[in-house]
XYZ file of N, CA and C in Angstrom:
543
model
N 185.837 100.371 36.548
C 187.349 99.710 36.223
C 188.265 100.778 35.672
N 189.203 100.845 36.364
C 190.285 101.671 36.162
C 191.452 101.493 34.730
N 191.898 101.967 34.369
C 192.759 101.989 33.356
C 194.178 102.769 33.144
N 194.830 102.772 32.541
C 195.772 103.603 32.448
C 196.705 103.236 30.588
N 196.441 104.701 29.901
C 196.876 104.526 28.715
C 198.014 105.433 28.250
N 199.454 104.559 28.215
C 200.525 105.869 27.589
C 200.656 105.613 26.312
N 201.524 106.686 25.859
C 201.886 106.623 24.741
C 203.631 106.743 24.390
N 204.044 106.537 22.963
C 205.417 106.693 23.066
C 205.338 107.169 21.481
N 206.600 107.684 21.500
C 206.725 108.511 19.754
C 208.348 108.157 19.765
N 208.809 107.690 18.457
C 210.497 107.648 18.349
C 210.091 108.080 16.621
N 210.870 108.472 16.244
C 211.316 108.562 14.630
C 210.068 109.395 14.406
N 209.222 108.933 13.114
C 208.069 109.176 12.322
C 207.114 109.139 12.631
N 206.178 107.886 13.567
C 205.552 108.009 13.900
C 205.356 108.216 15.574
N 203.875 107.952 15.971
C 203.378 108.137 17.414
C 202.037 107.319 17.058
N 202.219 106.350 18.246
C 200.902 105.537 18.259
C 200.411 105.609 19.670
N 199.108 105.906 19.868
C 198.241 105.563 20.928
C 196.804 105.141 20.982
N 196.818 104.341 21.780
C 195.370 103.778 21.927
C 194.068 104.752 22.693
N 192.777 104.304 21.658
C 192.395 105.571 22.560
C 191.478 105.188 23.846
N 190.894 105.833 24.237
C 189.572 105.353 25.266
C 188.950 104.490 25.142
N 188.382 104.146 24.003
C 187.692 102.996 23.712
C 188.176 101.852 23.803
N 189.557 102.013 23.581
C 190.775 100.609 23.246
C 190.543 100.188 24.908
N 191.270 101.334 25.655
C 191.614 100.981 27.212
C 190.175 100.124 27.746
N 188.881 101.058 27.683
C 187.757 100.235 28.066
C 187.261 99.033 27.471
N 187.764 98.488 25.978
C 187.324 97.457 25.239
C 187.744 96.424 26.364
N 189.343 96.741 26.296
C 190.249 95.354 26.986
C 189.755 95.479 28.506
N 189.657 96.423 29.124
C 189.275 96.413 30.621
C 188.307 95.196 30.827
N 187.274 95.700 29.941
C 186.033 94.779 29.813
C 186.289 93.350 29.594
N 186.966 93.390 28.235
C 186.566 92.151 27.377
C 187.878 91.063 28.492
N 189.000 91.650 29.230
C 189.962 90.896 29.896
C 189.918 90.747 31.320
N 189.110 91.553 31.601
C 188.559 91.503 33.285
C 187.232 90.931 33.890
N 187.019 89.923 32.870
C 186.020 89.205 33.337
C 185.398 89.023 34.809
N 185.367 88.373 34.853
C 184.879 87.691 36.359
C 185.464 88.763 37.276
N 186.585 89.186 37.376
C 187.251 89.889 38.217
C 186.521 91.440 38.868
N 185.340 91.400 38.715
C 184.420 92.818 39.082
C 183.130 92.487 38.525
N 182.405 93.119 39.339
C 181.264 93.498 38.965
C 180.449 93.374 38.024
N 180.952 93.203 36.612
C 181.091 93.724 35.253
C 180.316 92.385 34.895
N 179.397 92.863 33.708
C 178.625 91.101 33.279
C 179.971 90.454 32.388
N 179.686 89.631 32.211
C 180.359 88.425 31.420
C 180.296 89.400 30.284
N 181.434 88.983 29.023
C 181.395 89.349 27.805
C 182.409 88.803 26.560
N 181.721 87.247 26.636
C 182.266 86.309 25.882
C 181.823 86.847 24.387
N 182.860 86.321 23.585
C 182.560 86.807 22.102
C 183.844 87.890 21.603
N 183.683 88.483 20.514
C 184.537 88.853 19.409
C 184.454 90.950 20.043
N 185.220 91.373 20.203
C 185.592 92.754 20.378
C 186.606 93.170 19.722
N 186.121 94.432 19.356
C 187.005 95.260 18.592
C 187.779 96.349 19.487
N 189.018 96.662 19.260
C 189.731 98.028 20.161
C 190.479 98.937 18.685
N 191.003 100.061 19.431
C 191.342 101.145 18.340
C 192.183 101.561 18.817
N 193.188 101.953 17.775
C 194.260 102.734 18.142
C 194.847 103.192 16.698
N 195.757 104.506 17.148
C 195.808 105.577 15.256
C 197.407 105.861 16.090
N 198.229 106.114 15.004
C 199.321 106.139 14.672
C 199.419 107.304 13.419
N 200.808 108.074 13.642
C 201.082 109.073 13.053
C 201.946 108.939 12.063
N 202.220 108.367 10.464
C 203.453 108.345 9.545
C 203.483 109.911 9.064
N 204.936 110.277 9.194
C 205.103 111.370 8.991
C 206.763 111.469 8.652
N 206.519 112.403 7.097
C 207.721 111.939 6.274
C 208.763 113.175 6.978
N 209.887 112.256 6.770
C 211.257 112.886 7.111
C 212.279 112.246 5.635
N 213.795 112.185 6.369
C 214.623 112.139 5.587
C 214.778 110.241 5.631
N 214.610 109.942 7.000
C 214.348 108.511 7.104
C 213.300 107.999 6.562
N 213.489 106.842 6.426
C 212.718 106.044 5.474
C 212.045 104.736 6.638
N 212.000 105.038 8.034
C 211.619 104.142 9.216
C 210.674 104.786 9.845
N 209.658 104.075 10.458
C 209.158 104.687 11.286
C 208.823 104.069 12.516
N 208.256 104.109 13.684
C 208.613 104.008 14.703
C 207.568 104.150 16.022
N 207.031 103.736 16.809
C 206.489 104.119 18.028
C 206.158 102.838 18.965
N 205.143 102.917 20.159
C 204.910 101.746 20.946
C 203.444 102.470 21.730
N 202.642 101.867 22.278
C 201.799 101.776 23.223
C 201.988 101.046 24.209
N 201.073 101.211 25.190
C 200.962 100.743 26.592
C 199.288 100.726 27.026
N 198.767 99.820 27.133
C 197.574 99.983 28.470
C 197.220 99.318 29.119
N 196.933 99.778 30.530
C 197.136 98.882 31.337
C 195.666 98.634 32.295
N 195.287 97.707 32.851
C 193.888 97.182 33.301
C 194.347 96.649 34.891
N 193.513 96.840 35.509
C 193.304 96.721 36.948
C 193.200 95.141 37.319
N 192.642 94.356 36.500
C 191.926 93.297 36.847
C 193.392 92.364 36.057
N 193.207 90.955 36.948
C 194.170 89.824 35.956
C 193.578 89.689 34.460
N 194.289 89.462 33.604
C 193.742 89.042 32.379
C 193.576 87.601 32.220
N 194.364 86.587 33.436
C 193.584 85.389 33.956
C 192.466 85.045 34.324
N 191.643 85.939 34.350
C 190.420 85.959 34.857
C 189.263 85.542 34.135
N 189.985 85.256 32.440
C 188.992 84.767 31.596
C 189.977 83.828 30.917
N 188.878 82.738 30.400
C 189.339 81.739 29.651
C 190.502 81.479 29.023
N 190.251 82.590 27.810
C 191.596 82.700 27.218
C 190.748 84.003 25.957
N 192.189 84.644 25.790
C 191.961 85.970 25.155
C 193.086 85.889 23.095
N 192.029 85.714 22.005
C 192.463 85.223 20.786
C 192.208 86.668 19.964
N 194.001 86.922 19.407
C 193.807 87.776 18.446
C 192.943 87.247 17.293
N 192.125 88.148 17.032
C 191.444 87.852 15.465
C 191.903 88.512 14.155
N 192.284 89.509 14.028
C 192.616 90.446 13.023
C 193.358 91.806 13.402
N 194.034 92.216 12.621
C 194.736 93.824 12.971
C 194.636 94.470 11.811
N 193.639 95.500 11.121
C 193.467 96.041 10.063
C 194.110 97.695 10.164
N 194.461 97.608 9.289
C 194.870 99.460 9.099
C 194.242 99.813 7.950
N 194.278 101.436 8.799
C 193.172 102.106 7.765
C 193.691 103.709 7.958
N 193.067 104.318 6.222
C 194.108 105.821 6.148
C 192.611 106.563 6.871
N 193.151 107.187 7.759
C 191.951 107.924 8.240
C 191.563 109.469 7.287
N 192.913 110.129 6.754
C 192.774 111.047 5.602
C 192.153 110.290 4.060
N 191.009 110.757 3.861
C 190.332 110.273 2.489
C 190.718 110.806 1.054
N 191.740 112.046 1.578
C 192.592 112.216 0.232
C 193.733 111.152 -0.067
N 193.896 110.107 1.018
C 195.127 109.306 0.694
C 194.365 108.398 -0.056
N 194.416 107.878 -1.457
C 194.231 106.816 -1.963
C 194.231 105.372 -1.677
N 195.644 104.858 -0.756
C 195.841 103.835 -0.471
C 197.202 103.630 0.413
N 197.409 102.621 0.665
C 198.248 102.520 1.621
C 199.992 102.025 1.351
N 200.093 102.502 -0.005
C 201.447 102.098 -0.511
C 202.555 102.545 0.127
N 202.353 104.320 0.548
C 203.153 104.354 1.124
C 204.485 103.898 2.159
N 203.412 103.262 2.672
C 203.968 102.302 3.703
C 204.578 100.629 3.045
N 205.941 100.862 3.054
C 206.126 99.448 2.278
C 206.135 98.248 3.710
N 206.204 98.596 4.816
C 205.649 97.348 5.649
C 205.878 97.939 7.317
N 205.162 97.238 7.461
C 204.687 97.516 9.225
C 204.745 96.330 10.205
N 205.511 96.033 10.984
C 205.507 94.603 12.044
C 204.939 95.755 13.224
N 204.250 94.595 14.199
C 203.906 94.678 16.000
C 204.350 93.772 16.442
N 204.981 93.899 17.486
C 205.273 93.322 18.460
C 205.207 93.376 19.555
N 204.579 92.022 20.442
C 204.105 92.391 21.661
C 205.228 92.325 22.600
N 206.136 93.015 23.703
C 207.093 93.229 24.388
C 207.162 92.636 25.837
N 207.404 92.059 26.279
C 207.579 91.485 27.947
C 208.541 91.126 28.337
N 209.081 91.665 29.784
C 210.154 91.413 29.699
C 211.776 91.166 28.819
N 211.565 92.421 28.172
C 212.601 92.671 26.927
C 212.182 91.572 25.836
N 211.276 90.531 25.805
C 210.926 89.848 24.593
C 210.008 90.127 23.672
N 210.386 90.289 22.393
C 209.978 90.987 21.754
C 209.144 89.539 20.640
N 207.475 89.472 20.558
C 207.272 88.567 19.951
C 206.123 89.283 19.068
N 206.471 88.910 17.032
C 205.649 89.314 16.160
C 204.790 88.930 16.575
N 203.291 89.826 16.644
C 201.841 89.629 16.375
C 201.077 89.523 15.420
N 202.025 90.709 14.328
C 201.209 91.031 12.899
C 202.368 91.403 12.329
N 202.316 91.902 11.041
C 202.723 92.289 10.069
C 202.301 92.394 8.677
N 203.018 93.271 7.449
C 202.371 92.898 6.534
C 203.602 94.293 5.423
N 203.537 93.484 4.515
C 204.681 94.067 3.334
C 204.491 93.006 2.145
N 204.280 93.523 1.193
C 204.061 94.986 0.780
C 202.463 95.275 0.808
N 202.106 96.820 0.873
C 200.915 96.978 1.032
C 200.132 97.106 -0.676
N 198.884 96.917 -0.392
C 198.042 96.469 -2.321
C 197.922 97.576 -2.826
N 197.839 98.091 -3.614
C 197.795 98.927 -4.316
C 195.874 99.238 -4.443
N 195.868 100.798 -4.084
C 194.427 100.826 -4.654
C 193.679 100.486 -2.985
N 194.182 100.218 -2.109
C 193.477 99.607 -0.646
C 193.595 100.713 0.220
N 192.595 101.214 0.787
C 192.716 102.332 2.014
C 192.331 101.438 3.511
N 191.947 100.081 3.016
C 191.789 99.626 4.290
C 192.441 98.021 3.756
N 193.295 97.844 4.820
C 194.067 96.637 4.925
C 194.199 95.694 5.833
N 194.332 94.624 5.753
C 194.471 93.590 6.848
C 195.828 93.505 7.188
N 196.290 93.537 8.189
C 198.179 92.913 8.428
C 197.872 91.243 8.546
N 198.987 90.888 7.970
C 199.313 89.371 8.328
C 199.489 88.761 9.747
N 198.091 88.133 10.520
C 198.856 87.677 11.778
C 199.948 86.873 11.994
N 200.787 86.944 12.573
C 201.612 85.916 13.127
C 201.878 85.722 14.174
N 200.842 85.558 14.995
C 200.811 85.019 16.439
C 199.260 84.342 16.079
N 199.091 83.319 17.181
C 197.605 82.315 16.912
C 197.652 81.870 18.133
N 198.365 81.641 19.614
C 197.931 81.560 20.679
C 197.053 82.809 21.729
N 197.324 82.319 22.858
C 196.353 83.151 23.681
C 197.684 84.531 23.991
N 196.359 85.905 24.017
C 197.320 86.622 24.043
C 197.365 87.178 25.382
N 196.840 86.905 26.061
C 196.808 87.179 27.632
C 198.362 87.145 28.977
N 199.337 86.149 27.703
C 200.587 86.329 27.708
C 201.581 87.599 27.774
N 200.558 88.627 27.451
C 201.291 89.445 26.983
C 201.316 90.471 27.948
N 199.502 90.063 29.015
C 199.578 91.670 30.073
C 200.890 90.940 31.272
N 201.860 92.277 31.582
C 202.675 91.625 32.924
C 202.052 92.430 33.934
N 202.198 91.954 35.043
C 202.061 92.861 36.446
C 202.824 93.850 36.456
N 201.969 94.999 36.895
C 203.047 96.032 36.509
C 202.449 97.373 37.756
N 203.721 96.797 38.971
C 203.114 97.629 40.087
C 202.820 98.746 40.334
N 203.814 99.722 39.339
C 203.579 101.086 39.049
C 202.189 101.758 38.648
N 201.524 100.759 37.744
C 200.345 101.411 37.222
C 199.377 100.703 38.126
N 199.700 99.909 39.219
C 198.695 99.349 39.839
C 197.364 97.938 38.810
N 198.045 97.098 38.103
C 197.721 96.341 37.154
C 198.310 95.832 36.375
N 197.890 95.337 35.457
C 198.511 94.568 34.245
C 198.565 95.333 32.941
N 199.653 95.405 32.252
C 200.129 96.105 31.177
C 200.333 94.925 29.657
N 199.790 95.841 28.418
C 200.313 95.193 27.341
C 201.334 96.353 27.010
N 202.578 95.682 26.355
C 203.277 96.928 25.821
C 203.734 96.033 24.377
N 202.438 97.501 23.173
C 203.458 97.096 21.868
C 204.362 98.353 21.145
N 205.287 97.600 20.398
C 205.938 98.251 19.513
C 205.793 98.252 18.140
N 205.506 99.296 17.311
C 205.168 99.097 16.180
C 206.458 99.845 15.369
N 206.686 99.175 14.204
C 207.751 99.644 13.245
C 207.366 99.062 11.976
N 208.177 99.490 11.117
C 208.245 99.458 9.586
C 208.626 100.976 8.545
N 209.186 100.239 7.214
C 209.372 101.327 6.346
C 208.325 102.462 5.380
N 208.958 103.567 5.417
C 208.285 104.227 4.339
C 208.590 104.004 2.926
N 207.725 104.486 2.143
C 208.594 104.708 0.779
C 208.095 106.138 0.333
N 209.775 106.285 0.370
C 209.635 107.940 0.157
C 209.116 108.282 -1.357
N 209.384 107.684 -2.171
C 209.024 108.381 -3.266
C 207.844 107.940 -3.724
N 206.616 107.996 -2.702
C 205.360 107.984 -3.061
C 205.288 109.399 -1.995
N 203.701 110.376 -1.982
C 203.709 111.761 -2.102
C 203.332 111.258 -0.591
N 203.965 112.215 0.432
C 203.117 112.162 1.669
C 203.033 112.995 2.127
N 201.578 113.956 2.817
C 201.417 115.181 3.142
C 202.500 115.575 4.188
N 202.954 116.660 4.182
C 204.009 117.068 5.346
C 203.772 116.910 6.731
N 202.239 117.350 7.068
C 201.667 116.890 7.755
C 201.212 115.366 8.733
N 201.595 114.383 7.563
C 201.659 113.215 7.966
C 200.138 112.624 7.751
N 200.103 111.182 7.410
C 199.229 110.615 7.463
C 198.652 109.512 8.736
N 197.353 110.262 9.365
C 196.786 109.292 10.571
C 196.567 107.951 10.135
N 196.782 107.017 10.685
C 196.567 105.727 10.173
C 195.780 105.257 11.296
N 194.554 104.225 11.493
C 193.636 103.738 12.330
C 193.948 102.487 12.168
N 194.154 102.092 13.249
C 194.446 100.341 13.985
C 193.469 99.687 14.403
N 192.636 99.176 13.675
C 191.518 98.251 14.324
C 191.920 96.719 14.553
N 191.562 96.308 16.241
C 192.112 95.182 16.400
C 190.842 94.403 16.703
N 190.556 93.081 16.557
C 189.459 92.242 17.041
C 189.867 91.181 17.701
N 189.499 90.968 19.259
C 190.041 89.914 20.086
C 188.775 88.872 20.237
N 188.993 87.934 20.533
C 188.065 86.955 21.211
C 188.170 85.965 22.581
N 187.246 86.274 23.396
C 187.124 86.272 24.957
C 186.656 84.912 25.005
N 187.162 84.149 25.801
C 186.557 82.863 26.283
C 186.164 83.248 27.830
């Protein structure tokens, strides 16, 4: 199974999906389209982004994953949860992020899939509030350029500039769980 992972960078954050993410999405969403064994159930994928201080109080980025198999080869795929974790152990909590939103974008139409505001004090691992509860296969669009199907996610939010953020920024880890039927 082949895949392509692309990253985008705007403002103060860059987001990218790891190879583990693409492999998990390829396996989870391309189930009957290859010789791979059927993998029904819950699967986790991982992404990360950098929140870096600037004079602006916003951050944004985007990510894309392309898979070669048609995501409609499975009966369904549902978003179970998305959670943020500070990768730096010196970060006591995520309150330096005032808000965050994740939007899946297809044909210029954005659908909010998760968001959170404000971040709870004292928590280094924070689940986002899931805003989309339907089948996520619809967010994969046919992508001839990458010879497969791609999902595009825009991430944006606001940073609390009154909080201390290291000059090199803070790497955030995003864990996404999906259920494949």
